mmCIF file of C-alpha atoms and ligand atoms in Angstrom:
data_model
loop_
_atom_site.group_PDB
_atom_site.id
_atom_site.type_symbol
_atom_site.label_atom_id
_atom_site.label_comp_id
_atom_site.label_asym_id
_atom_site.label_seq_id
_atom_site.Cartn_x
_atom_site.Cartn_y
_atom_site.Cartn_z
ATOM 1 C CA MET A 275 146.838 219.548 172.863
ATOM 2 C CA ARG A 276 144.609 222.216 171.398
ATOM 3 C CA ILE A 277 140.958 221.999 172.323
ATOM 4 C CA ALA A 278 138.218 222.947 169.908
ATOM 5 C CA ARG A 279 134.956 223.832 171.556
ATOM 6 C CA VAL A 280 131.522 223.680 169.939
ATOM 7 C CA GLY A 281 129.183 225.283 172.428
ATOM 8 C CA THR A 282 129.595 223.254 175.603
ATOM 9 C CA THR A 283 131.233 220.249 173.922
ATOM 10 C CA ALA A 284 135.013 220.123 174.399
ATOM 11 C CA ILE A 285 136.732 218.236 171.605
ATOM 12 C CA PRO A 286 140.403 217.273 171.517
ATOM 13 C CA ALA A 287 142.045 218.419 168.285
ATOM 14 C CA GLN A 288 143.620 215.744 166.112
ATOM 15 C CA PRO A 289 147.360 215.491 165.537
ATOM 16 C CA ALA A 290 148.903 216.122 162.130
ATOM 17 C CA GLY A 291 150.076 213.220 160.008
ATOM 18 C CA ILE A 292 146.849 211.369 159.268
ATOM 19 C CA ASP A 293 145.358 209.734 156.207
ATOM 20 C CA ARG A 294 143.181 212.133 154.205
ATOM 21 C CA ARG A 295 140.505 209.418 153.872
ATOM 22 C CA ASP A 296 140.340 209.287 157.643
ATOM 23 C CA PRO A 297 137.504 211.427 159.086
ATOM 24 C CA ARG A 298 140.065 212.915 161.471
ATOM 25 C CA ALA A 299 141.547 214.753 158.459
ATOM 26 C CA LYS A 300 138.383 216.885 158.470
ATOM 27 C CA SER A 301 138.922 217.596 162.177
ATOM 28 C CA ARG A 302 142.404 218.807 161.374
ATOM 29 C CA HIS A 303 140.944 221.164 158.727
ATOM 30 C CA LEU A 304 138.495 222.514 161.309
ATOM 31 C CA ASP A 305 141.249 223.054 163.847
ATOM 32 C CA VAL A 306 143.531 224.802 161.348
ATOM 33 C CA CYS A 307 140.695 226.974 159.996
ATOM 34 C CA LEU A 308 139.751 228.035 163.514
ATOM 35 C CA HIS A 309 143.189 228.746 164.880
ATOM 36 C CA GLU A 310 145.770 229.417 162.158
ATOM 37 C CA PRO A 311 146.368 232.410 159.825
ATOM 38 C CA VAL A 312 145.021 230.924 156.588
ATOM 39 C CA ASP A 313 143.635 234.048 154.928
ATOM 40 C CA TYR A 314 144.887 235.167 151.544
ATOM 41 C CA ALA A 315 147.006 238.311 151.657
ATOM 42 C CA LYS A 316 145.242 239.463 148.490
ATOM 43 C CA SER A 317 141.646 240.598 148.564
ATOM 44 C CA ALA A 318 138.556 238.937 147.113
ATOM 45 C CA GLY A 319 138.205 242.041 144.939
ATOM 46 C CA PHE A 320 135.079 243.568 146.439
ATOM 47 C CA ASP A 321 137.087 246.567 147.649
ATOM 48 C CA ALA A 322 137.608 247.556 144.003
ATOM 49 C CA TRP A 323 133.892 248.399 143.799
ATOM 50 C CA ASP A 324 131.706 251.007 145.461
ATOM 51 C CA PHE A 325 127.954 251.324 145.426
ATOM 52 C CA VAL A 326 126.653 254.442 143.727
ATOM 53 C CA ASN A 327 124.712 256.163 146.474
ATOM 54 C CA ASP A 328 121.188 256.948 145.309
ATOM 55 C CA ALA A 329 120.544 260.395 146.707
ATOM 56 C CA MET A 330 116.878 259.988 145.889
ATOM 57 C CA SER A 331 116.270 256.390 146.924
ATOM 58 C CA GLU A 332 112.560 255.696 146.614
ATOM 59 C CA VAL A 333 112.700 252.578 148.742
ATOM 60 C CA SER A 334 111.359 251.730 152.188
ATOM 61 C CA LEU A 335 114.109 250.170 154.342
ATOM 62 C CA GLU A 336 111.491 248.049 156.051
ATOM 63 C CA HIS A 337 110.095 246.779 152.764
ATOM 64 C CA VAL A 338 113.387 245.942 151.041
ATOM 65 C CA ASP A 339 112.885 242.407 149.711
ATOM 66 C CA LEU A 340 115.883 240.119 150.289
ATOM 67 C CA SER A 341 114.111 236.940 149.226
ATOM 68 C CA THR A 342 115.140 234.654 146.402
ATOM 69 C CA THR A 343 114.885 231.021 145.360
ATOM 70 C CA LEU A 344 117.489 228.292 144.934
ATOM 71 C CA VAL A 345 116.910 224.733 143.676
ATOM 72 C CA GLY A 346 113.186 225.232 143.983
ATOM 73 C CA ARG A 347 113.134 226.469 147.571
ATOM 74 C CA THR A 348 112.544 229.962 148.881
ATOM 75 C CA MET A 349 115.267 231.744 150.835
ATOM 76 C CA ARG A 350 114.625 234.788 153.009
ATOM 77 C CA ALA A 351 118.029 236.211 152.055
ATOM 78 C CA PRO A 352 120.564 235.340 149.316
ATOM 79 C CA LEU A 353 123.030 233.843 151.792
ATOM 80 C CA MET A 354 124.370 230.313 152.024
ATOM 81 C CA ILE A 355 126.426 228.559 154.666
ATOM 82 C CA ALA A 356 129.137 227.060 152.474
ATOM 83 C CA PRO A 357 130.064 223.366 152.700
ATOM 84 C CA MET A 358 132.584 222.594 155.427
ATOM 85 C CA THR A 359 132.178 219.588 157.581
ATOM 86 C CA GLY A 360 130.482 216.401 158.782
ATOM 87 C CA GLY A 361 131.513 212.805 159.401
ATOM 88 C CA THR A 362 132.828 213.287 162.958
ATOM 89 C CA PRO A 363 131.078 214.142 166.231
ATOM 90 C CA GLU A 364 132.480 217.671 166.236
ATOM 91 C CA GLY A 365 131.652 218.131 162.536
ATOM 92 C CA LEU A 366 128.110 217.033 163.276
ATOM 93 C CA ALA A 367 127.878 219.485 166.183
ATOM 94 C CA PHE A 368 128.995 222.340 163.919
ATOM 95 C CA ASN A 369 126.648 221.304 161.111
ATOM 96 C CA ARG A 370 123.662 221.022 163.417
ATOM 97 C CA ARG A 371 124.270 224.475 164.867
ATOM 98 C CA LEU A 372 124.725 225.913 161.374
ATOM 99 C CA ALA A 373 121.663 224.119 160.009
ATOM 100 C CA ALA A 374 119.462 225.370 162.845
ATOM 101 C CA ALA A 375 120.624 228.927 162.102
ATOM 102 C CA ALA A 376 120.013 228.432 158.367
ATOM 103 C CA GLN A 377 116.459 227.297 159.128
ATOM 104 C CA HIS A 378 115.911 230.203 161.544
ATOM 105 C CA PHE A 379 117.034 232.837 159.035
ATOM 106 C CA GLY A 380 115.804 231.124 155.853
ATOM 107 C CA LEU A 381 119.260 230.554 154.339
ATOM 108 C CA ALA A 382 120.758 227.723 152.255
ATOM 109 C CA MET A 383 123.464 225.337 153.411
ATOM 110 C CA GLY A 384 125.854 222.688 152.130
ATOM 111 C CA VAL A 385 127.478 219.932 154.156
ATOM 112 C CA GLY A 386 131.167 219.117 153.731
ATOM 113 C CA SER A 387 132.422 216.254 151.608
ATOM 114 C CA GLN A 388 130.461 213.091 152.366
ATOM 115 C CA ARG A 389 133.226 210.887 151.017
ATOM 116 C CA VAL A 390 134.004 209.424 154.457
ATOM 117 C CA ALA A 391 130.377 208.412 155.012
ATOM 118 C CA LEU A 392 130.002 207.005 151.506
ATOM 119 C CA GLU A 393 133.044 204.830 152.185
ATOM 120 C CA ARG A 394 132.025 204.020 155.777
ATOM 121 C CA SER A 395 128.243 203.964 156.105
ATOM 122 C CA GLU A 396 128.394 203.953 159.921
ATOM 123 C CA LEU A 397 129.433 207.628 159.680
ATOM 124 C CA ALA A 398 126.328 208.696 157.741
ATOM 125 C CA SER A 399 124.516 209.788 160.922
ATOM 126 C CA HIS A 400 127.281 212.365 161.431
ATOM 127 C CA PHE A 401 125.834 214.366 158.532
ATOM 128 C CA ARG A 402 122.217 214.444 159.748
ATOM 129 C CA VAL A 403 120.805 217.992 159.702
ATOM 130 C CA ARG A 404 117.528 217.842 157.777
ATOM 131 C CA ASP A 405 115.472 217.267 160.933
ATOM 132 C CA LEU A 406 116.608 220.710 162.151
ATOM 133 C CA ALA A 407 116.286 222.423 158.774
ATOM 134 C CA PRO A 408 113.276 221.019 156.929
ATOM 135 C CA ASP A 409 112.777 224.025 154.648
ATOM 136 C CA ILE A 410 116.239 225.141 153.528
ATOM 137 C CA PRO A 411 117.933 224.450 150.194
ATOM 138 C CA LEU A 412 120.397 221.748 151.291
ATOM 139 C CA PHE A 413 123.352 220.555 149.195
ATOM 140 C CA ALA A 414 125.104 217.185 149.348
ATOM 141 C CA ASN A 415 128.824 217.117 148.473
ATOM 142 C CA PHE A 416 131.682 215.006 147.194
ATOM 143 C CA GLY A 417 134.794 215.640 145.158
ATOM 144 C CA ALA A 418 135.557 215.615 141.452
ATOM 145 C CA GLY A 419 138.530 213.475 142.478
ATOM 146 C CA GLN A 420 136.143 210.660 143.415
ATOM 147 C CA LEU A 421 134.179 211.168 140.207
ATOM 148 C CA ALA A 422 137.404 210.912 138.199
ATOM 149 C CA ARG A 423 138.258 207.675 139.967
ATOM 150 C CA GLY A 424 134.991 205.932 139.170
ATOM 151 C CA TRP A 425 132.250 207.263 141.442
ATOM 152 C CA GLY A 426 129.018 208.242 139.704
ATOM 153 C CA ALA A 427 125.251 208.336 139.985
ATOM 154 C CA ASP A 428 125.053 205.587 142.602
ATOM 155 C CA GLU A 429 127.290 207.424 145.079
ATOM 156 C CA ALA A 430 125.615 210.749 144.283
ATOM 157 C CA ARG A 431 122.162 209.286 144.980
ATOM 158 C CA ARG A 432 123.418 207.843 148.259
ATOM 159 C CA ALA A 433 124.908 211.223 149.247
ATOM 160 C CA VAL A 434 121.637 213.003 148.458
ATOM 161 C CA ALA A 435 119.504 210.409 150.268
ATOM 162 C CA MET A 436 121.856 210.422 153.284
ATOM 163 C CA ILE A 437 120.942 214.016 154.150
ATOM 164 C CA GLY A 438 117.667 214.592 152.273
ATOM 165 C CA ALA A 439 119.416 217.064 149.972
ATOM 166 C CA ASP A 440 117.802 219.113 147.204
ATOM 167 C CA ALA A 441 120.956 219.212 145.067
ATOM 168 C CA ILE A 442 124.545 218.018 145.062
ATOM 169 C CA TYR A 443 127.810 219.911 144.843
ATOM 170 C CA ILE A 444 130.738 218.270 143.094
ATOM 171 C CA HIS A 445 133.776 220.141 144.382
ATOM 172 C CA PHE A 446 136.805 220.787 142.169
ATOM 173 C CA ASN A 447 140.083 221.357 143.995
ATOM 174 C CA ALA A 448 143.012 220.338 141.800
ATOM 175 C CA VAL A 449 145.595 222.540 143.505
ATOM 176 C CA GLN A 450 144.525 221.451 146.994
ATOM 177 C CA GLU A 451 144.764 217.801 145.939
ATOM 178 C CA ALA A 452 148.218 218.378 144.461
ATOM 179 C CA ILE A 453 149.452 219.877 147.733
ATOM 180 C CA GLN A 454 147.971 217.200 149.977
ATOM 181 C CA GLY A 455 149.066 214.357 147.689
ATOM 182 C CA GLY A 456 145.483 213.322 146.987
ATOM 183 C CA ASP A 457 143.730 212.910 143.632
ATOM 184 C CA ARG A 458 145.998 214.051 140.836
ATOM 185 C CA ASP A 459 144.393 212.645 137.698
ATOM 186 C CA PHE A 460 141.315 214.425 136.367
ATOM 187 C CA ARG A 461 141.412 213.081 132.810
ATOM 188 C CA ASP A 462 137.980 212.210 131.496
ATOM 189 C CA ILE A 463 136.267 214.302 134.176
ATOM 190 C CA ALA A 464 134.034 216.007 131.563
ATOM 191 C CA SER A 465 132.481 212.767 130.317
ATOM 192 C CA ARG A 466 132.025 211.477 133.870
ATOM 193 C CA LEU A 467 130.376 214.719 134.965
ATOM 194 C CA THR A 468 128.140 214.659 131.882
ATOM 195 C CA ALA A 469 127.004 211.104 132.689
ATOM 196 C CA LEU A 470 126.331 212.089 136.307
ATOM 197 C CA CYS A 471 124.275 215.140 135.324
ATOM 198 C CA ARG A 472 122.221 213.064 132.854
ATOM 199 C CA SER A 473 121.469 210.367 135.435
ATOM 200 C CA LEU A 474 120.518 212.772 138.198
ATOM 201 C CA GLU A 475 118.413 214.897 135.877
ATOM 202 C CA GLY A 476 116.061 211.927 135.656
ATOM 203 C CA ASP A 477 115.714 212.030 139.464
ATOM 204 C CA GLY A 478 115.110 215.786 139.443
ATOM 205 C CA VAL A 479 118.310 216.403 141.443
ATOM 206 C CA PRO A 480 120.383 219.337 140.149
ATOM 207 C CA VAL A 481 124.156 218.903 140.055
ATOM 208 C CA PHE A 482 126.213 222.005 140.858
ATOM 209 C CA ALA A 483 129.974 222.260 140.331
ATOM 210 C CA ARG A 484 132.044 224.292 142.763
ATOM 211 C CA GLU A 485 135.635 225.262 143.356
ATOM 212 C CA VAL A 486 136.774 225.198 146.985
ATOM 213 C CA GLY A 487 138.453 228.603 146.993
ATOM 214 C CA PHE A 488 140.860 229.043 144.073
ATOM 215 C CA GLY A 489 138.270 230.510 141.706
ATOM 216 C CA MET A 490 136.514 229.645 138.464
ATOM 217 C CA SER A 491 136.828 231.432 135.125
ATOM 218 C CA GLY A 492 133.954 232.117 132.735
ATOM 219 C CA ASP A 493 135.467 229.575 130.369
ATOM 220 C CA ALA A 494 135.634 226.845 133.034
ATOM 221 C CA ALA A 495 132.020 227.610 133.973
ATOM 222 C CA ARG A 496 131.035 227.331 130.303
ATOM 223 C CA ARG A 497 132.699 223.904 130.038
ATOM 224 C CA LEU A 498 131.034 222.758 133.259
ATOM 225 C CA ARG A 499 127.676 223.994 132.000
ATOM 226 C CA ALA A 500 128.229 222.056 128.760
ATOM 227 C CA CYS A 501 128.487 218.913 130.928
ATOM 228 C CA GLY A 502 124.977 219.662 132.186
ATOM 229 C CA VAL A 503 125.502 221.231 135.606
ATOM 230 C CA ALA A 504 122.524 223.269 136.767
ATOM 231 C CA GLY A 505 124.682 225.843 138.497
ATOM 232 C CA VAL A 506 128.170 226.726 139.710
ATOM 233 C CA ASP A 507 129.835 228.136 142.798
ATOM 234 C CA CYS A 508 132.876 230.098 141.673
ATOM 235 C CA ALA A 509 134.514 229.955 145.178
ATOM 236 C CA GLY A 510 137.306 232.373 144.479
ATOM 237 C CA ALA A 511 140.469 233.579 146.159
ATOM 238 C CA GLY A 512 140.642 236.295 148.790
ATOM 239 C CA GLY A 513 139.187 234.498 151.811
ATOM 240 C CA THR A 514 140.378 231.146 153.114
ATOM 241 C CA SER A 515 143.469 229.956 151.237
ATOM 242 C CA TRP A 516 143.226 226.187 150.897
ATOM 243 C CA ALA A 517 146.893 226.020 149.953
ATOM 244 C CA LYS A 518 147.748 227.626 153.309
ATOM 245 C CA VAL A 519 145.350 225.292 155.134
ATOM 246 C CA GLU A 520 147.101 222.314 153.541
ATOM 247 C CA ALA A 521 150.496 223.799 154.442
ATOM 248 C CA PHE A 522 149.428 223.744 158.103
ATOM 249 C CA CYS A 523 148.118 220.184 157.711
ATOM 250 C CA ALA A 524 151.226 218.956 155.873
ATOM 251 C CA THR A 525 153.075 215.958 157.255
ATOM 252 C CA THR A 526 156.354 216.601 155.437
ATOM 253 C CA PRO A 527 158.485 219.757 154.974
ATOM 254 C CA GLN A 528 158.131 219.340 151.181
ATOM 255 C CA ARG A 529 154.327 219.428 151.293
ATOM 256 C CA ARG A 530 154.379 222.346 153.680
ATOM 257 C CA ALA A 531 156.695 224.271 151.317
ATOM 258 C CA LEU A 532 154.435 223.435 148.362
ATOM 259 C CA GLY A 533 151.374 224.703 150.248
ATOM 260 C CA LEU A 534 153.109 227.949 151.151
ATOM 261 C CA ALA A 535 154.360 228.415 147.574
ATOM 262 C CA PHE A 536 150.749 228.311 146.356
ATOM 263 C CA GLY A 537 149.312 230.287 149.263
ATOM 264 C CA GLU A 538 148.246 233.146 146.983
ATOM 265 C CA TRP A 539 147.190 230.991 143.987
ATOM 266 C CA GLY A 540 143.769 231.728 142.576
ATOM 267 C CA THR A 541 141.428 234.265 140.999
ATOM 268 C CA PRO A 542 139.687 236.758 143.299
ATOM 269 C CA THR A 543 135.991 236.067 143.783
ATOM 270 C CA ALA A 544 134.773 239.402 142.381
ATOM 271 C CA THR A 545 136.709 238.753 139.144
ATOM 272 C CA CYS A 546 135.176 235.253 138.894
ATOM 273 C CA ILE A 547 131.637 236.588 139.303
ATOM 274 C CA VAL A 548 132.063 239.218 136.580
ATOM 275 C CA ASP A 549 133.693 236.753 134.176
ATOM 276 C CA ILE A 550 131.131 233.980 134.709
ATOM 277 C CA ARG A 551 128.153 236.297 134.482
ATOM 278 C CA ARG A 552 129.509 237.805 131.260
ATOM 279 C CA THR A 553 130.022 234.300 129.793
ATOM 280 C CA LEU A 554 126.817 232.716 131.096
ATOM 281 C CA PRO A 555 124.099 235.322 131.654
ATOM 282 C CA ASP A 556 121.565 232.769 132.879
ATOM 283 C CA VAL A 557 123.472 230.189 134.913
ATOM 284 C CA THR A 558 122.630 229.922 138.613
ATOM 285 C CA LEU A 559 125.716 231.384 140.277
ATOM 286 C CA VAL A 560 126.715 231.015 143.912
ATOM 287 C CA ALA A 561 129.717 233.088 145.006
ATOM 288 C CA THR A 562 131.928 231.943 147.883
ATOM 289 C CA GLY A 563 135.426 233.029 148.872
ATOM 290 C CA GLY A 564 136.275 236.035 151.021
ATOM 291 C CA LEU A 565 132.749 237.339 151.646
ATOM 292 C CA ARG A 566 133.092 238.748 155.139
ATOM 293 C CA SER A 567 130.182 241.156 155.568
ATOM 294 C CA GLY A 568 126.761 242.065 154.272
ATOM 295 C CA ILE A 569 128.424 244.725 152.131
ATOM 296 C CA ASP A 570 130.578 242.053 150.443
ATOM 297 C CA LEU A 571 127.432 239.977 149.966
ATOM 298 C CA ALA A 572 125.598 242.935 148.418
ATOM 299 C CA LYS A 573 128.525 243.562 146.055
ATOM 300 C CA ALA A 574 128.607 239.883 145.044
ATOM 301 C CA ILE A 575 124.907 240.075 144.148
ATOM 302 C CA ALA A 576 125.316 243.424 142.401
ATOM 303 C CA LEU A 577 128.152 241.968 140.274
ATOM 304 C CA GLY A 578 125.947 239.078 139.171
ATOM 305 C CA ALA A 579 125.842 236.291 141.763
ATOM 306 C CA ASP A 580 122.440 234.870 142.676
ATOM 307 C CA VAL A 581 123.514 233.830 146.150
ATOM 308 C CA GLY A 582 126.612 234.587 148.232
ATOM 309 C CA ALA A 583 128.122 232.029 150.609
ATOM 310 C CA MET A 584 130.452 232.137 153.590
ATOM 311 C CA ALA A 585 132.477 229.331 155.100
ATOM 312 C CA ARG A 586 135.082 230.291 157.708
ATOM 313 C CA PRO A 587 133.220 233.319 159.117
ATOM 314 C CA MET A 588 130.265 231.011 159.852
ATOM 315 C CA LEU A 589 132.558 228.374 161.347
ATOM 316 C CA LYS A 590 134.218 230.871 163.673
ATOM 317 C CA LYS A 591 130.913 232.273 164.891
ATOM 318 C CA ALA A 592 129.452 228.786 165.344
ATOM 319 C CA HIS A 593 132.545 227.983 167.398
ATOM 320 C CA GLU A 594 131.689 230.917 169.675
ATOM 321 C CA GLY A 595 128.114 229.718 170.080
ATOM 322 C CA ASP A 596 124.537 230.195 168.908
ATOM 323 C CA ALA A 597 124.291 233.800 170.081
ATOM 324 C CA ALA A 598 127.436 234.861 168.190
ATOM 325 C CA LEU A 599 126.354 233.019 165.066
ATOM 326 C CA HIS A 600 122.883 234.565 165.092
ATOM 327 C CA ALA A 601 124.248 238.056 165.796
ATOM 328 C CA PHE A 602 126.666 237.703 162.872
ATOM 329 C CA ILE A 603 123.973 236.586 160.420
ATOM 330 C CA GLU A 604 121.718 239.407 161.611
ATOM 331 C CA SER A 605 124.490 241.941 160.989
ATOM 332 C CA VAL A 606 125.123 240.528 157.496
ATOM 333 C CA MET A 607 121.441 240.832 156.649
ATOM 334 C CA ALA A 608 121.206 244.347 158.119
ATOM 335 C CA GLU A 609 124.187 245.492 156.037
ATOM 336 C CA LEU A 610 122.751 243.953 152.880
ATOM 337 C CA ARG A 611 119.448 245.683 153.552
ATOM 338 C CA VAL A 612 121.104 249.090 154.071
ATOM 339 C CA CYS A 613 123.175 248.644 150.872
ATOM 340 C CA MET A 614 119.968 248.055 148.964
ATOM 341 C CA PHE A 615 118.261 251.023 150.632
ATOM 342 C CA GLY A 616 121.217 253.298 149.878
ATOM 343 C CA ALA A 617 121.520 252.088 146.288
ATOM 344 C CA GLY A 618 117.796 252.528 145.712
ATOM 345 C CA ALA A 619 117.152 248.810 145.176
ATOM 346 C CA ALA A 620 113.815 247.481 146.416
ATOM 347 C CA ASN A 621 114.768 243.886 145.604
ATOM 348 C CA LEU A 622 117.811 241.829 144.590
ATOM 349 C CA ASP A 623 117.277 242.412 140.861
ATOM 350 C CA GLY A 624 117.387 246.132 141.559
ATOM 351 C CA LEU A 625 120.904 245.787 143.014
ATOM 352 C CA ARG A 626 122.398 244.763 139.648
ATOM 353 C CA GLY A 627 124.333 247.565 138.003
ATOM 354 C CA THR A 628 124.494 249.747 141.115
ATOM 355 C CA LEU A 629 128.272 249.425 141.523
ATOM 356 C CA THR A 630 131.005 251.607 140.162
ATOM 357 C CA ALA A 631 134.693 250.743 139.956
ATOM 358 C CA VAL A 632 136.552 252.608 142.719
ATOM 359 C CA GLY A 633 138.052 255.762 141.258
ATOM 360 C CA ALA A 634 136.034 255.519 138.026
ATOM 361 C CA GLY A 635 133.258 257.950 138.994
ATOM 362 C CA SER A 636 129.573 257.195 138.961
ATOM 363 C CA SER A 637 129.309 256.929 135.172
ATOM 364 C CA ALA A 638 131.395 253.705 134.886
ATOM 365 C CA ARG A 639 128.905 251.237 136.272
ATOM 366 C CA ALA A 640 129.078 247.457 136.449
ATOM 367 C CA SER A 641 126.574 246.049 133.989
HETATM 368 C C1 LIG B 289 136.781 223.889 157.723
HETATM 369 C C2 LIG B 289 136.402 223.940 156.263
HETATM 370 C C3 LIG B 289 136.179 222.758 155.559
HETATM 371 C C4 LIG B 289 135.803 222.782 154.209
HETATM 372 N N1 LIG B 289 135.476 221.608 153.580
HETATM 373 C C5 LIG B 289 134.912 221.648 152.335
HETATM 374 C C6 LIG B 289 134.369 220.472 151.733
HETATM 375 O O1 LIG B 289 134.388 219.390 152.328
HETATM 376 N N2 LIG B 289 133.824 220.577 150.489
HETATM 377 C C7 LIG B 289 133.767 221.779 149.812
HETATM 378 O O2 LIG B 289 133.207 221.827 148.701
HETATM 379 N N3 LIG B 289 134.300 222.899 150.360
HETATM 380 C C8 LIG B 289 134.852 222.869 151.598
HETATM 381 N N4 LIG B 289 135.346 224.016 152.176
HETATM 382 C C9 LIG B 289 135.513 225.243 151.332
HETATM 383 C C10 LIG B 289 134.461 226.304 151.599
HETATM 384 O O3 LIG B 289 133.170 225.831 151.262
HETATM 385 C C11 LIG B 289 134.774 227.625 150.837
HETATM 386 O O4 LIG B 289 134.692 227.396 149.446
HETATM 387 C C12 LIG B 289 136.142 228.234 151.153
HETATM 388 O O5 LIG B 289 136.503 228.046 152.509
HETATM 389 C C13 LIG B 289 136.181 229.731 150.816
HETATM 390 O O6 LIG B 289 135.211 230.440 151.549
HETATM 391 P P1 LIG B 289 135.578 231.398 152.804
HETATM 392 O O7 LIG B 289 136.599 232.378 152.344
HETATM 393 O O8 LIG B 289 134.268 232.033 153.202
HETATM 394 O O9 LIG B 289 136.127 230.498 153.896
HETATM 395 C C14 LIG B 289 135.707 224.028 153.537
HETATM 396 C C15 LIG B 289 135.930 225.212 154.246
HETATM 397 C C16 LIG B 289 136.267 225.188 155.599
HETATM 398 C C17 LIG B 289 136.502 226.493 156.327
#
C-alpha cells in the first residue's frame, strides 16, 4: 500500500473503487496527484510569450510592489493556493500547512470541495484553517453539479460559515464529471447560479465561478458574469489534467479509457486569460492551470489575470514539508519580482503589455 506523508504524519493511501461522495475519493485524488504522471503533454501557453527586456528599467528591485487586493483583502503578492482538499485528516493536514504558508506570505487560498462536509456535518472540522490564516482572502467551494441538482444559497452560506470564508467558488467540471460518472445534467444551471449570486449579494459574499483545469472561454466568462458572478478563475489546460487524474482513479476499464481519451482536452491557460480579458476588461480574473514558476505567474498577470493560482506544485511542496513549501513560494515571488524589474514594471499594473509573442519581435506586444 502506498503511503502518503504530510510532514511527520504517515497516512495510508486509499484503494481505488470508492464512491465519489465518500471523503476517501478526495484521498485518492491526493494520492494520484502526488504520485502519478497526470500532467498535460501540451503546455499552458506561457512559453509562447516573452517579456520585452527593458534595457533602461527605472525601477528599484527592492521597491517593486507585488501587492494587490482580492475580495476586499490585501495580498502581499498576486498568488493563490488553488482549491484542492479537506474533509479527511490528511486533507486537513495539507490545508493547515498551506493556510499557514498563505498567512506567512500574504497569499490567498481556497479549500477543496466542501460537499462531503455539507452532506456530513461531522466532517466540517476537517476544513478548519481560518485560525491559522486570519488575514488571507479565503474561498469556500462546492460544485456546479450540486447547484444543478438543487443546492443553493442555504448550502453556500453553510460552506462560507464553515470556514469563515470571504467568498465562494462554484467549480464547473463537466468533462471530469462525465469521466467519473458523476453529475451529468447541467440544464438550468444559469438560472440557479443567478439566484445564488442574488441571494449571496445581500450577505456581501461574492460568488466566483471556476473551471477545475479544462479552461474557460471569453464567451463562457461573459455568460457567467451575466449570472452575477463577481469573478472567475479560468483554470485552463497545460498543468494537471483532470481527465488523466480520473483515468488513474477509474474503477472500470471503460472509465479509464474515457479518461485517457480526454487527457489532452481543454484550452491552455494563457489563451483563456487573453480571451477573457478581451471579452471582460473589468472582471476579477484568477488564472490557474499549469503555472509552475514565478515567471509563469508574471506572464499570467501581464496577459491580464489579477491573481495567479497553483494547485499541484503547492501540494507537492507541502507533501515535502514546511521548509520546501516556503522555499518554493519564496522562489516564485523572487522570480516575479525579477520579471517586473527586468520589464521595467514598478507594480502589477506596470506589467500589463510587457509581453511579446515569441518570434514576433518587440513591436508585437500583448495589449
Ligand atoms: C489534489 C487536487 C484536488 C483538487 N480538488 C479540487 C476541488 O475540490 N475543487 C476545485 O475547484 N478544484 C480542485 N482542484 C483543481 C485545482 O484547483 C486546479 O484548478 C487544477 O489542479 C489545475 O491547476 P494546477 O495545474 O496548478 O494543478 C484540485 C486539484 C488537486 C491537485
